[in-house]
Amino acid sequence: MTDQAEATIGFRPDQLEGFRIGVTSDRRSADLIDAFVRRGAQVVHAPTIRMANASSDEPVIADTRAIIEARPDVLLATTAYGVRRWFEVADAAGLGDDLLYALGRTAILVRGPKARGGIRAAGLDDVGMSAEETTESLIDEVLATHPPGLTVAVQLHGYLPPKALDRLRDAHDRVLTVEPYRWIDPDLTDERVDRLIEAACTGGLDCITFTSAPAVHALLMAAEARGRHDDLVDAMRGPVVAATVGPVTSAPLVAAGIHPLQPDRFRMGAMIRQVCEHLEDTRVVRLETQHGPLALRGSVVEVRGRRVALPPVALSILRPLVLARGSVVARDRLAAGMPGTADEHALEVALSRLRQTLGVPGLISTVVKRGYRIDV
């Protein structure tokens, strides 16, 4: 099943209404954003790291010449885009046929189905796939199924821990690499990352999606540089769902004590579907009140059959009241949770506006000298 077909299952245009989702990917971000927007979500797009071709093809050409000359015994193909880009550069340099010939007798191992597709599109075939669709498990496969002392070529995919290649170098005579593309940091003048971090830390996001481990590292480093690392981690441990496409992408989040959503099938379509189901099933807060049922879904409140979009200040007041489920929430706690500088006077003004927006007299009750509560 394709990503698009899988993501379309159970589609409803109001499925994510009220939810706010951060998208950190660069490549294929348009598809991801469109999938969420078509379901009613608000999307904050902030590519934390970008995939880029090398500024010069000469290093790729030089590595290709070395691989052609070596005629490697084993090739590790890690990404479909990397394979395609590699052969495009080789063809442009007049080395395409030589590369195909050099790899004709090579045992090619692929990281996953997409890399397999790239290899087959180039006119080659593979002899196996990694068990977990990770580069580390691909290296495990090489070490387990091939004798030591070989010449191994590796198509790098933009992010690979140095120790992974050291394992190959310890077992084999020669390890050659080619890097058809690389990851680069975002433009420092791009303020979208700042906005995403601030939104996540102040209750303005319900979910952040990641499609690569470098994107996770880049976001955490950007937050640290802005003095918001701990705030961002706390947010993703609590109200903000972190969602990834698979275990490689999840690893830096897990290392930070964050438990992300991760689909069984490591595909973008599967991640989209899981995000939709998780937000609907676990992040819609429902409450029976004396004035009828109330549901809070992201930044939208549903009351008396109406869905009302709330601005950040109103949401910062209503959310703790709803989560308290009728218990009193102190005035100073509500004031402290408001975005920006807030005092009790600002709270009173914002609360008056919230009551007008909801249009349900008595829904939010004042408890004299204590605070406020939902009338349940």
mmCIF file of C-alpha atoms in Angstrom:
data_model
loop_
_atom_site.group_PDB
_atom_site.id
_atom_site.type_symbol
_atom_site.label_atom_id
_atom_site.label_comp_id
_atom_site.label_asym_id
_atom_site.label_seq_id
_atom_site.Cartn_x
_atom_site.Cartn_y
_atom_site.Cartn_z
ATOM 1 C CA MET A 1 0.000 0.000 0.000
ATOM 2 C CA THR A 2 1.379 3.425 -0.925
ATOM 3 C CA ASP A 3 1.810 6.267 1.577
ATOM 4 C CA GLN A 4 -0.993 8.167 -0.147
ATOM 5 C CA ALA A 5 -3.423 5.237 -0.109
ATOM 6 C CA GLU A 6 -2.678 4.414 3.508
ATOM 7 C CA ALA A 7 -3.064 8.021 4.623
ATOM 8 C CA THR A 8 -6.435 8.308 2.855
ATOM 9 C CA ILE A 9 -8.048 5.461 4.839
ATOM 10 C CA GLY A 10 -10.707 6.862 7.165
ATOM 11 C CA PHE A 11 -10.290 10.358 5.718
ATOM 12 C CA ARG A 12 -12.629 13.068 7.034
ATOM 13 C CA PRO A 13 -12.200 16.783 6.329
ATOM 14 C CA ASP A 14 -12.916 17.666 9.993
ATOM 15 C CA GLN A 15 -10.842 14.856 11.501
ATOM 16 C CA LEU A 16 -8.135 17.173 12.856
ATOM 17 C CA GLU A 17 -10.162 20.360 13.219
ATOM 18 C CA GLY A 18 -8.782 22.420 16.080
ATOM 19 C CA PHE A 19 -5.463 20.584 16.288
ATOM 20 C CA ARG A 20 -2.189 22.368 15.587
ATOM 21 C CA ILE A 21 0.663 20.323 14.140
ATOM 22 C CA GLY A 22 4.309 21.246 13.641
ATOM 23 C CA VAL A 23 6.062 19.814 10.589
ATOM 24 C CA THR A 24 9.864 19.797 10.734
ATOM 25 C CA SER A 25 10.670 18.042 7.461
ATOM 26 C CA ASP A 26 11.987 19.684 4.304
ATOM 27 C CA ARG A 27 11.785 17.018 1.613
ATOM 28 C CA ARG A 28 8.203 15.829 0.994
ATOM 29 C CA SER A 29 6.937 18.421 3.478
ATOM 30 C CA ALA A 30 4.276 19.572 0.986
ATOM 31 C CA ASP A 31 2.696 16.095 0.981
ATOM 32 C CA LEU A 32 2.720 15.928 4.778
ATOM 33 C CA ILE A 33 1.312 19.421 5.238
ATOM 34 C CA ASP A 34 -1.409 18.793 2.650
ATOM 35 C CA ALA A 35 -2.455 15.561 4.378
ATOM 36 C CA PHE A 36 -2.942 17.363 7.697
ATOM 37 C CA VAL A 37 -4.562 20.504 6.246
ATOM 38 C CA ARG A 38 -7.077 18.466 4.253
ATOM 39 C CA ARG A 39 -8.152 16.924 7.556
ATOM 40 C CA GLY A 40 -8.732 20.330 9.126
ATOM 41 C CA ALA A 41 -5.494 20.831 11.083
ATOM 42 C CA GLN A 42 -3.546 24.058 11.413
ATOM 43 C CA VAL A 43 0.080 23.465 10.406
ATOM 44 C CA VAL A 44 3.231 25.271 11.482
ATOM 45 C CA HIS A 45 5.999 24.420 9.013
ATOM 46 C CA ALA A 46 9.568 24.882 10.221
ATOM 47 C CA PRO A 47 12.160 22.754 8.401
ATOM 48 C CA THR A 48 14.832 22.293 11.039
ATOM 49 C CA ILE A 49 17.307 20.825 8.592
ATOM 50 C CA ARG A 50 17.400 20.649 4.817
ATOM 51 C CA MET A 51 18.494 17.980 2.379
ATOM 52 C CA ALA A 52 20.851 19.448 -0.208
ATOM 53 C CA ASN A 53 22.980 18.195 -3.033
ATOM 54 C CA ALA A 54 26.664 18.934 -2.668
ATOM 55 C CA SER A 55 27.723 22.368 -3.907
ATOM 56 C CA SER A 56 30.059 20.529 -6.269
ATOM 57 C CA ASP A 57 29.652 17.072 -7.789
ATOM 58 C CA GLU A 58 33.423 16.533 -7.885
ATOM 59 C CA PRO A 59 33.618 14.657 -4.535
ATOM 60 C CA VAL A 60 30.774 12.356 -5.634
ATOM 61 C CA ILE A 61 32.492 11.779 -8.993
ATOM 62 C CA ALA A 62 35.832 11.045 -7.287
ATOM 63 C CA ASP A 63 34.177 8.571 -4.908
ATOM 64 C CA THR A 64 32.375 6.970 -7.848
ATOM 65 C CA ARG A 65 35.648 6.514 -9.744
ATOM 66 C CA ALA A 66 37.184 4.868 -6.677
ATOM 67 C CA ILE A 67 34.223 2.480 -6.353
ATOM 68 C CA ILE A 68 34.363 1.622 -10.078
ATOM 69 C CA GLU A 69 38.067 0.861 -9.784
ATOM 70 C CA ALA A 70 37.608 -1.211 -6.625
ATOM 71 C CA ARG A 71 34.629 -3.262 -7.918
ATOM 72 C CA PRO A 72 33.356 -3.819 -4.376
ATOM 73 C CA ASP A 73 32.255 -7.193 -3.105
ATOM 74 C CA VAL A 74 29.350 -5.631 -1.195
ATOM 75 C CA LEU A 75 27.345 -2.428 -1.584
ATOM 76 C CA LEU A 76 25.079 -1.007 1.097
ATOM 77 C CA ALA A 77 22.315 1.100 -0.483
ATOM 78 C CA THR A 78 20.564 3.146 2.187
ATOM 79 C CA THR A 79 18.091 5.532 0.483
ATOM 80 C CA ALA A 80 16.212 5.665 -2.809
ATOM 81 C CA TYR A 81 16.956 9.369 -3.235
ATOM 82 C CA GLY A 82 20.656 8.788 -2.614
ATOM 83 C CA VAL A 83 20.832 5.965 -5.160
ATOM 84 C CA ARG A 84 19.005 8.030 -7.791
ATOM 85 C CA ARG A 85 21.164 11.081 -7.143
ATOM 86 C CA TRP A 86 24.339 8.970 -7.315
ATOM 87 C CA PHE A 87 23.494 7.486 -10.689
ATOM 88 C CA GLU A 88 22.393 10.880 -12.039
ATOM 89 C CA VAL A 89 25.785 12.343 -11.156
ATOM 90 C CA ALA A 90 27.577 9.282 -12.604
ATOM 91 C CA ASP A 91 25.604 9.512 -15.849
ATOM 92 C CA ALA A 92 26.309 13.239 -16.183
ATOM 93 C CA ALA A 93 30.029 12.542 -15.728
ATOM 94 C CA GLY A 94 29.985 9.774 -18.342
ATOM 95 C CA LEU A 95 30.484 7.081 -15.689
ATOM 96 C CA GLY A 96 27.002 5.550 -15.612
ATOM 97 C CA ASP A 97 27.777 2.460 -17.683
ATOM 98 C CA ASP A 98 31.087 1.891 -15.888
ATOM 99 C CA LEU A 99 29.309 2.077 -12.518
ATOM 100 C CA LEU A 100 26.660 -0.422 -13.593
ATOM 101 C CA TYR A 101 29.348 -2.766 -14.867
ATOM 102 C CA ALA A 102 31.400 -2.430 -11.654
ATOM 103 C CA LEU A 103 28.361 -3.280 -9.535
ATOM 104 C CA GLY A 104 27.119 -6.073 -11.788
ATOM 105 C CA ARG A 105 28.663 -8.799 -9.611
ATOM 106 C CA THR A 106 28.393 -6.921 -6.326
ATOM 107 C CA ALA A 107 26.225 -8.286 -3.516
ATOM 108 C CA ILE A 108 23.895 -5.330 -2.964
ATOM 109 C CA LEU A 109 22.094 -5.051 0.362
ATOM 110 C CA VAL A 110 19.359 -2.432 0.809
ATOM 111 C CA ARG A 111 18.113 -0.681 3.923
ATOM 112 C CA GLY A 112 14.422 -0.861 2.981
ATOM 113 C CA PRO A 113 11.859 -1.132 0.176
ATOM 114 C CA LYS A 114 12.481 2.382 -1.115
ATOM 115 C CA ALA A 115 16.212 1.801 -1.456
ATOM 116 C CA ARG A 116 15.398 -1.483 -3.208
ATOM 117 C CA GLY A 117 13.235 0.452 -5.658
ATOM 118 C CA GLY A 118 16.115 2.833 -6.348
ATOM 119 C CA ILE A 119 18.507 -0.031 -7.025
ATOM 120 C CA ARG A 120 16.062 -1.745 -9.372
ATOM 121 C CA ALA A 121 15.329 1.510 -11.188
ATOM 122 C CA ALA A 122 19.064 1.724 -11.889
ATOM 123 C CA GLY A 123 18.954 -1.707 -13.563
ATOM 124 C CA LEU A 124 20.488 -3.677 -10.702
ATOM 125 C CA ASP A 125 19.135 -6.114 -8.122
ATOM 126 C CA ASP A 126 19.764 -6.712 -4.468
ATOM 127 C CA VAL A 127 20.429 -9.864 -2.481
ATOM 128 C CA GLY A 128 18.744 -8.831 0.767
ATOM 129 C CA MET A 129 17.241 -6.179 3.023
ATOM 130 C CA SER A 130 17.985 -5.144 6.582
ATOM 131 C CA ALA A 131 15.735 -6.698 9.187
ATOM 132 C CA GLU A 132 14.696 -3.401 10.806
ATOM 133 C CA GLU A 133 15.063 -0.983 7.876
ATOM 134 C CA THR A 134 17.935 0.811 9.626
ATOM 135 C CA THR A 135 21.521 1.303 8.523
ATOM 136 C CA GLU A 136 22.767 -0.288 11.733
ATOM 137 C CA SER A 137 20.775 -3.464 11.079
ATOM 138 C CA LEU A 138 22.010 -3.396 7.480
ATOM 139 C CA ILE A 139 25.576 -3.428 8.790
ATOM 140 C CA ASP A 140 24.597 -6.286 11.124
ATOM 141 C CA GLU A 141 23.428 -8.190 8.056
ATOM 142 C CA VAL A 142 26.740 -7.670 6.256
ATOM 143 C CA LEU A 143 28.771 -8.758 9.264
ATOM 144 C CA ALA A 144 26.600 -11.824 9.822
ATOM 145 C CA THR A 145 26.351 -13.101 6.235
ATOM 146 C CA HIS A 146 29.644 -12.154 4.576
ATOM 147 C CA PRO A 147 33.198 -13.264 5.435
ATOM 148 C CA PRO A 148 35.702 -10.669 6.639
ATOM 149 C CA GLY A 149 38.361 -9.127 4.442
ATOM 150 C CA LEU A 150 36.106 -7.787 1.671
ATOM 151 C CA THR A 151 35.817 -4.468 -0.120
ATOM 152 C CA VAL A 152 32.580 -2.789 0.964
ATOM 153 C CA ALA A 153 30.995 0.333 -0.526
ATOM 154 C CA VAL A 154 28.401 2.382 1.380
ATOM 155 C CA GLN A 155 25.984 4.944 -0.062
ATOM 156 C CA LEU A 156 25.718 7.420 2.798
ATOM 157 C CA HIS A 157 22.355 8.999 3.526
ATOM 158 C CA GLY A 158 23.132 12.297 5.194
ATOM 159 C CA TYR A 159 23.295 11.035 8.772
ATOM 160 C CA LEU A 160 25.233 8.030 10.023
ATOM 161 C CA PRO A 161 27.004 7.701 13.374
ATOM 162 C CA PRO A 162 30.781 7.365 12.761
ATOM 163 C CA LYS A 163 30.922 4.237 14.926
ATOM 164 C CA ALA A 164 28.676 2.436 12.448
ATOM 165 C CA LEU A 165 31.325 2.629 9.728
ATOM 166 C CA ASP A 166 34.038 1.702 12.247
ATOM 167 C CA ARG A 167 32.330 -1.672 12.671
ATOM 168 C CA LEU A 168 32.715 -2.303 8.957
ATOM 169 C CA ARG A 169 36.319 -1.109 8.902
ATOM 170 C CA ASP A 170 37.194 -3.438 11.769
ATOM 171 C CA ALA A 171 35.935 -6.458 9.801
ATOM 172 C CA HIS A 172 36.837 -5.652 6.203
ATOM 173 C CA ASP A 173 39.962 -4.682 4.278
ATOM 174 C CA ARG A 174 38.505 -1.652 2.570
ATOM 175 C CA VAL A 175 35.404 0.477 3.136
ATOM 176 C CA LEU A 176 34.537 3.059 0.470
ATOM 177 C CA THR A 177 31.784 5.664 0.772
ATOM 178 C CA VAL A 178 29.847 7.955 -1.537
ATOM 179 C CA GLU A 179 27.652 10.801 -0.260
ATOM 180 C CA PRO A 180 25.272 11.967 -3.019
ATOM 181 C CA TYR A 181 23.555 14.463 -0.708
ATOM 182 C CA ARG A 182 23.935 15.919 2.748
ATOM 183 C CA TRP A 183 21.966 17.612 5.515
ATOM 184 C CA ILE A 184 22.434 21.328 6.085
ATOM 185 C CA ASP A 185 21.179 23.601 8.862
ATOM 186 C CA PRO A 186 18.352 26.030 8.083
ATOM 187 C CA ASP A 187 18.998 29.631 7.177
ATOM 188 C CA LEU A 188 19.682 31.568 10.379
ATOM 189 C CA THR A 189 17.383 34.344 9.167
ATOM 190 C CA ASP A 190 14.468 31.885 8.902
ATOM 191 C CA GLU A 191 12.272 32.618 11.937
ATOM 192 C CA ARG A 192 9.983 29.624 11.456
ATOM 193 C CA VAL A 193 12.007 27.424 13.827
ATOM 194 C CA ASP A 194 11.745 30.104 16.536
ATOM 195 C CA ARG A 195 7.973 30.234 16.074
ATOM 196 C CA LEU A 196 7.633 26.458 16.253
ATOM 197 C CA ILE A 197 9.690 26.208 19.447
ATOM 198 C CA GLU A 198 7.772 29.045 21.080
ATOM 199 C CA ALA A 199 4.419 27.555 20.061
ATOM 200 C CA ALA A 200 5.358 24.140 21.452
ATOM 201 C CA CYS A 201 6.534 25.611 24.759
ATOM 202 C CA THR A 202 3.507 27.872 25.278
ATOM 203 C CA GLY A 203 0.628 25.553 24.419
ATOM 204 C CA GLY A 204 0.334 26.535 20.769
ATOM 205 C CA LEU A 205 0.940 23.042 19.343
ATOM 206 C CA ASP A 206 -0.632 19.643 19.874
ATOM 207 C CA CYS A 207 1.846 17.561 17.855
ATOM 208 C CA ILE A 208 5.269 17.809 16.186
ATOM 209 C CA THR A 209 6.183 15.388 13.384
ATOM 210 C CA PHE A 210 9.673 14.226 12.430
ATOM 211 C CA THR A 211 10.771 12.252 9.368
ATOM 212 C CA SER A 212 14.523 12.081 10.080
ATOM 213 C CA ALA A 213 16.838 11.873 13.077
ATOM 214 C CA PRO A 214 18.843 14.941 11.954
ATOM 215 C CA ALA A 215 15.634 16.990 12.120
ATOM 216 C CA VAL A 216 15.179 15.949 15.764
ATOM 217 C CA HIS A 217 18.779 16.798 16.653
ATOM 218 C CA ALA A 218 18.514 20.152 14.881
ATOM 219 C CA LEU A 219 15.314 21.137 16.702
ATOM 220 C CA LEU A 220 16.719 20.213 20.115
ATOM 221 C CA MET A 221 19.944 22.110 19.394
ATOM 222 C CA ALA A 222 17.991 25.128 18.169
ATOM 223 C CA ALA A 223 15.924 25.080 21.361
ATOM 224 C CA GLU A 224 19.093 24.851 23.461
ATOM 225 C CA ALA A 225 20.604 27.833 21.648
ATOM 226 C CA ARG A 226 17.456 29.814 22.514
ATOM 227 C CA GLY A 227 17.424 28.721 26.158
ATOM 228 C CA ARG A 228 14.261 26.634 25.648
ATOM 229 C CA HIS A 229 15.667 23.086 25.508
ATOM 230 C CA ASP A 230 14.209 21.929 28.821
ATOM 231 C CA ASP A 231 10.897 23.666 28.100
ATOM 232 C CA LEU A 232 10.641 21.942 24.707
ATOM 233 C CA VAL A 233 11.525 18.523 26.125
ATOM 234 C CA ASP A 234 8.973 18.983 28.915
ATOM 235 C CA ALA A 235 6.345 19.938 26.337
ATOM 236 C CA MET A 236 7.033 16.806 24.248
ATOM 237 C CA ARG A 237 6.881 14.683 27.396
ATOM 238 C CA GLY A 238 3.460 16.106 28.141
ATOM 239 C CA PRO A 239 0.910 18.058 26.115
ATOM 240 C CA VAL A 240 2.721 18.023 22.752
ATOM 241 C CA VAL A 241 2.757 14.674 20.956
ATOM 242 C CA ALA A 242 6.015 13.848 19.146
ATOM 243 C CA ALA A 243 5.445 11.594 16.132
ATOM 244 C CA THR A 244 8.068 9.933 13.936
ATOM 245 C CA VAL A 245 8.244 7.614 10.932
ATOM 246 C CA GLY A 246 10.341 4.943 12.652
ATOM 247 C CA PRO A 247 12.928 3.887 15.236
ATOM 248 C CA VAL A 248 15.916 5.666 13.693
ATOM 249 C CA THR A 249 14.073 8.976 13.811
ATOM 250 C CA SER A 250 12.763 8.211 17.304
ATOM 251 C CA ALA A 251 16.188 7.425 18.802
ATOM 252 C CA PRO A 252 17.258 10.998 19.762
ATOM 253 C CA LEU A 253 13.805 11.657 21.225
ATOM 254 C CA VAL A 254 13.957 8.492 23.317
ATOM 255 C CA ALA A 255 17.437 9.502 24.477
ATOM 256 C CA ALA A 256 15.912 12.761 25.747
ATOM 257 C CA GLY A 257 13.259 10.873 27.719
ATOM 258 C CA ILE A 258 10.490 11.502 25.185
ATOM 259 C CA HIS A 259 8.259 8.620 24.097
ATOM 260 C CA PRO A 260 7.138 9.388 20.545
ATOM 261 C CA LEU A 261 4.377 7.882 18.470
ATOM 262 C CA GLN A 262 5.891 5.459 15.984
ATOM 263 C CA PRO A 263 3.927 3.380 13.452
ATOM 264 C CA ASP A 264 4.537 -0.337 12.977
ATOM 265 C CA ARG A 265 5.199 0.309 9.296
ATOM 266 C CA PHE A 266 7.958 2.871 8.919
ATOM 267 C CA ARG A 267 6.189 5.049 6.342
ATOM 268 C CA MET A 268 4.950 8.614 6.242
ATOM 269 C CA GLY A 269 1.389 7.503 5.433
ATOM 270 C CA ALA A 270 1.363 5.245 8.479
ATOM 271 C CA MET A 271 2.576 8.123 10.647
ATOM 272 C CA ILE A 272 -0.195 10.396 9.332
ATOM 273 C CA ARG A 273 -2.826 7.816 10.122
ATOM 274 C CA GLN A 274 -1.442 7.201 13.614
ATOM 275 C CA VAL A 275 -1.330 10.933 14.392
ATOM 276 C CA CYS A 276 -4.966 11.310 13.304
ATOM 277 C CA GLU A 277 -6.142 8.372 15.383
ATOM 278 C CA HIS A 278 -4.093 9.337 18.449
ATOM 279 C CA LEU A 279 -5.230 12.953 18.524
ATOM 280 C CA GLU A 280 -8.880 11.965 18.065
ATOM 281 C CA ASP A 281 -8.760 9.145 20.605
ATOM 282 C CA THR A 282 -6.640 10.688 23.366
ATOM 283 C CA ARG A 283 -6.416 14.459 22.910
ATOM 284 C CA VAL A 284 -10.084 15.407 22.714
ATOM 285 C CA VAL A 285 -11.118 16.329 26.285
ATOM 286 C CA ARG A 286 -14.831 15.726 26.847
ATOM 287 C CA LEU A 287 -16.773 16.972 29.855
ATOM 288 C CA GLU A 288 -20.439 16.808 30.856
ATOM 289 C CA THR A 289 -21.531 20.136 32.316
ATOM 290 C CA GLN A 290 -24.752 21.588 33.723
ATOM 291 C CA HIS A 291 -25.099 23.376 30.389
ATOM 292 C CA GLY A 292 -24.609 20.378 28.122
ATOM 293 C CA PRO A 293 -21.596 18.430 26.826
ATOM 294 C CA LEU A 294 -18.332 20.250 26.172
ATOM 295 C CA ALA A 295 -15.396 19.000 24.112
ATOM 296 C CA LEU A 296 -11.994 20.630 23.763
ATOM 297 C CA ARG A 297 -10.042 19.531 20.690
ATOM 298 C CA GLY A 298 -6.807 21.434 20.334
ATOM 299 C CA SER A 299 -7.680 25.095 19.921
ATOM 300 C CA VAL A 300 -11.388 24.483 19.233
ATOM 301 C CA VAL A 301 -14.115 24.086 21.848
ATOM 302 C CA GLU A 302 -17.361 22.337 20.971
ATOM 303 C CA VAL A 303 -20.310 23.481 23.055
ATOM 304 C CA ARG A 304 -24.051 23.391 22.394
ATOM 305 C CA GLY A 305 -23.433 21.941 18.952
ATOM 306 C CA ARG A 306 -21.066 24.749 17.897
ATOM 307 C CA ARG A 307 -17.343 24.580 17.295
ATOM 308 C CA VAL A 308 -15.598 27.779 18.335
ATOM 309 C CA ALA A 309 -11.938 28.522 17.558
ATOM 310 C CA LEU A 310 -10.157 30.072 20.519
ATOM 311 C CA PRO A 311 -7.220 32.493 20.429
ATOM 312 C CA PRO A 312 -4.131 31.549 22.501
ATOM 313 C CA VAL A 313 -5.048 33.624 25.582
ATOM 314 C CA ALA A 314 -8.589 32.229 25.802
ATOM 315 C CA LEU A 315 -7.279 28.694 25.282
ATOM 316 C CA SER A 316 -4.683 29.139 28.047
ATOM 317 C CA ILE A 317 -7.570 29.854 30.445
ATOM 318 C CA LEU A 318 -10.123 27.308 29.276
ATOM 319 C CA ARG A 319 -7.793 24.311 29.017
ATOM 320 C CA PRO A 320 -6.816 24.117 32.725
ATOM 321 C CA LEU A 321 -10.447 24.710 33.701
ATOM 322 C CA VAL A 322 -11.638 21.829 31.512
ATOM 323 C CA LEU A 323 -8.830 19.534 32.685
ATOM 324 C CA ALA A 324 -9.781 20.303 36.295
ATOM 325 C CA ARG A 325 -13.223 18.802 35.511
ATOM 326 C CA GLY A 326 -15.180 21.036 37.870
ATOM 327 C CA SER A 327 -12.533 21.581 40.520
ATOM 328 C CA VAL A 328 -11.531 25.138 41.315
ATOM 329 C CA VAL A 329 -8.478 26.539 39.531
ATOM 330 C CA ALA A 330 -6.771 29.361 41.419
ATOM 331 C CA ARG A 331 -6.652 32.816 39.868
ATOM 332 C CA ASP A 332 -2.871 33.105 40.138
ATOM 333 C CA ARG A 333 -2.415 29.752 38.384
ATOM 334 C CA LEU A 334 -4.617 30.844 35.482
ATOM 335 C CA ALA A 335 -2.830 34.195 35.245
ATOM 336 C CA ALA A 336 0.582 32.509 35.258
ATOM 337 C CA GLY A 337 -0.425 30.270 32.359
ATOM 338 C CA MET A 338 -1.421 33.131 30.052
ATOM 339 C CA PRO A 339 0.973 33.970 27.182
ATOM 340 C CA GLY A 340 3.132 37.029 27.778
ATOM 341 C CA THR A 341 3.042 39.170 30.884
ATOM 342 C CA ALA A 342 -0.236 38.710 32.725
ATOM 343 C CA ASP A 343 -1.724 39.795 36.042
ATOM 344 C CA GLU A 344 -5.113 39.258 37.653
ATOM 345 C CA HIS A 345 -6.607 42.283 35.906
ATOM 346 C CA ALA A 346 -5.524 40.919 32.527
ATOM 347 C CA LEU A 347 -7.028 37.591 33.573
ATOM 348 C CA GLU A 348 -10.376 39.209 34.358
ATOM 349 C CA VAL A 349 -10.455 40.947 30.971
ATOM 350 C CA ALA A 350 -9.496 37.755 29.118
ATOM 351 C CA LEU A 351 -12.024 35.707 31.082
ATOM 352 C CA SER A 352 -14.798 38.146 30.236
ATOM 353 C CA ARG A 353 -13.949 37.842 26.555
ATOM 354 C CA LEU A 354 -13.841 34.046 26.806
ATOM 355 C CA ARG A 355 -17.313 33.939 28.357
ATOM 356 C CA GLN A 356 -18.624 36.122 25.536
ATOM 357 C CA THR A 357 -16.972 33.879 22.948
ATOM 358 C CA LEU A 358 -18.464 30.728 24.445
ATOM 359 C CA GLY A 359 -21.919 32.285 24.638
ATOM 360 C CA VAL A 360 -23.032 29.977 27.487
ATOM 361 C CA PRO A 361 -23.877 32.016 30.601
ATOM 362 C CA GLY A 362 -22.841 30.277 33.817
ATOM 363 C CA LEU A 363 -20.556 27.725 32.164
ATOM 364 C CA ILE A 364 -17.519 29.239 33.871
ATOM 365 C CA SER A 365 -18.347 29.968 37.508
ATOM 366 C CA THR A 366 -16.535 32.378 39.797
ATOM 367 C CA VAL A 367 -15.613 31.007 43.214
ATOM 368 C CA VAL A 368 -15.171 34.060 45.447
ATOM 369 C CA LYS A 369 -11.624 34.596 46.773
ATOM 370 C CA ARG A 370 -10.522 31.276 45.264
ATOM 371 C CA GLY A 371 -10.713 31.173 41.487
ATOM 372 C CA TYR A 372 -12.872 29.700 38.751
ATOM 373 C CA ARG A 373 -14.407 26.381 37.772
ATOM 374 C CA ILE A 374 -16.487 24.760 35.057
ATOM 375 C CA ASP A 375 -20.098 24.286 36.215
ATOM 376 C CA VAL A 376 -20.400 20.493 36.061
#
